[in-house]
PDB file of C-alpha atoms in Angstrom:
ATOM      1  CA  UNK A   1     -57.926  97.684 -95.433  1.00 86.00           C
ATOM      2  CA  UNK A   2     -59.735  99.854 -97.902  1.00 88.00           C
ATOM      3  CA  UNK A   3     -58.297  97.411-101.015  1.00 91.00           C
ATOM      4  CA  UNK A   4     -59.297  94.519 -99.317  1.00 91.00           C
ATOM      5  CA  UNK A   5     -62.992  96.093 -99.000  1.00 91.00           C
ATOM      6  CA  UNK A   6     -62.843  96.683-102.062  1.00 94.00           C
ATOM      7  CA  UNK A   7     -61.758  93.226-103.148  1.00 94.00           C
ATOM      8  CA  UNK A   8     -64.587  91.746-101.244  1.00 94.00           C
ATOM      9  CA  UNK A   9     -67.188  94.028-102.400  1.00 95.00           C
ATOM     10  CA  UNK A  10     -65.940  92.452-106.059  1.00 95.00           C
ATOM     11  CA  UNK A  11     -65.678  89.188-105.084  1.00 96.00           C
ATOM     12  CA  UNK A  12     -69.966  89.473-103.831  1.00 95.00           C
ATOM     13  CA  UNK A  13     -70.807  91.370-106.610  1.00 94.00           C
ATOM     14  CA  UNK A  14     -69.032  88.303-108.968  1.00 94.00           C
ATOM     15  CA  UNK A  15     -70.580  85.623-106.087  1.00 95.00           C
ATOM     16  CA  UNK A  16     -67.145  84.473-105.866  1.00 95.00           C
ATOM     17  CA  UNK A  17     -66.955  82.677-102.276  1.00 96.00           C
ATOM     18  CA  UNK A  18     -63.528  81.092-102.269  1.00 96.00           C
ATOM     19  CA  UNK A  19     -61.933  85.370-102.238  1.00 95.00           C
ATOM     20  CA  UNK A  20     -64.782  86.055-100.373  1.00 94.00           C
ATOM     21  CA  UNK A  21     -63.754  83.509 -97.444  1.00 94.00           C
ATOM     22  CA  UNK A  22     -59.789  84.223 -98.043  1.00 93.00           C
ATOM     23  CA  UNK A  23     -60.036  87.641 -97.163  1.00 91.00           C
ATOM     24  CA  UNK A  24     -62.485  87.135 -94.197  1.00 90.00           C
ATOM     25  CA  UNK A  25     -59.052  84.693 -93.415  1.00 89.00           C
ATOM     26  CA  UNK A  26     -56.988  87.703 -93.734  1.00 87.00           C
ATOM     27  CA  UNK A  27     -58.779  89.688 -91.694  1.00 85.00           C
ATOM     28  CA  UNK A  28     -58.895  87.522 -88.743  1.00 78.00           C
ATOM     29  CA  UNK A  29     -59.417  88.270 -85.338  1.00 65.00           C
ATOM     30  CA  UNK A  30     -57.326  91.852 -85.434  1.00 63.00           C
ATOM     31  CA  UNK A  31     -60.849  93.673 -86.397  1.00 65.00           C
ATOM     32  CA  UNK A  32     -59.743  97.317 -85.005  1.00 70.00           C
ATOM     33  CA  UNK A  33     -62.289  99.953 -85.158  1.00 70.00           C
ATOM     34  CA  UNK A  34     -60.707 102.117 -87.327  1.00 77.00           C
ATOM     35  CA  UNK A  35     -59.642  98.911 -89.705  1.00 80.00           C
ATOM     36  CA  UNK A  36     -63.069  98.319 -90.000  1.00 86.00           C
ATOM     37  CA  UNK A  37     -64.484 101.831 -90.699  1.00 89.00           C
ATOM     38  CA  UNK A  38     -61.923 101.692 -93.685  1.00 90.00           C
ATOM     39  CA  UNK A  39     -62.848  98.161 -94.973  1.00 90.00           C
ATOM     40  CA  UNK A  40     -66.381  99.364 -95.186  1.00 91.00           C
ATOM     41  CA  UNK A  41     -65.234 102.771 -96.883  1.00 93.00           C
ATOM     42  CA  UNK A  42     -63.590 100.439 -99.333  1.00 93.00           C
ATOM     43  CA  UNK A  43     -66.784  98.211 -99.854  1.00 93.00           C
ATOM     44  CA  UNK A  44     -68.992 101.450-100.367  1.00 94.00           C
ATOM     45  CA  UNK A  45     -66.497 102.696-102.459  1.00 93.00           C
ATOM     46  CA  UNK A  46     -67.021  99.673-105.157  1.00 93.00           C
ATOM     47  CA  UNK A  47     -71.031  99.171-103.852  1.00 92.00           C
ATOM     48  CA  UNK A  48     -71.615 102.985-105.462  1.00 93.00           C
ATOM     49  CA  UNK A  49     -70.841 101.823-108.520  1.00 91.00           C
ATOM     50  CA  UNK A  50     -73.618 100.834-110.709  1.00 90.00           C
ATOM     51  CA  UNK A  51     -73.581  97.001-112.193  1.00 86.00           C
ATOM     52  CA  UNK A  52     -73.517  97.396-116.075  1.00 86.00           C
ATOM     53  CA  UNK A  53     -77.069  96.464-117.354  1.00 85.00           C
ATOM     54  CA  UNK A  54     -77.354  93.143-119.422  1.00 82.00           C
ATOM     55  CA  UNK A  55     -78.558  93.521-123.098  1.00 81.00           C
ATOM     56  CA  UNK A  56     -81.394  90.733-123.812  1.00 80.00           C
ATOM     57  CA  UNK A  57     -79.910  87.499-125.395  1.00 76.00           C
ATOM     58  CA  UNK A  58     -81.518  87.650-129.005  1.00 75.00           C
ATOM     59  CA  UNK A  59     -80.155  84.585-130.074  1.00 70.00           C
ATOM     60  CA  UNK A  60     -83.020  82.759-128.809  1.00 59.00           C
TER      61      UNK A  60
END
């Protein structure tokens, strides 16, 4: 469940909503306490990591 937190985290980060929606599919309805606990680990995990600034476009 962590991996999948992860993959999520990526997938909003990237504002990709077709893996964002497949792995709320994958989830389902089986949302145990503990497997939730970990998918959030997983999504902090990825959400600590700082986005890698954007240089200016100069081309302009």
């Amino acid at each position: 469940m962590a991996e999948l937190g992860r993959d999520y985290a990526i997938a909003r980060r990237h504002r990709d909503t077709r893996a964002m929606n497949r792995i709320m599919r994958e989830i389902g309805t089986d949302k145990d306490v503990t497997d939730l606990s970990d998918f959030r680990a997983g999504q902090d995990s990825y959400d600590a990591i700082p986005p890698i600034p954007r240089g200016r476009n100069r081309r302009r």
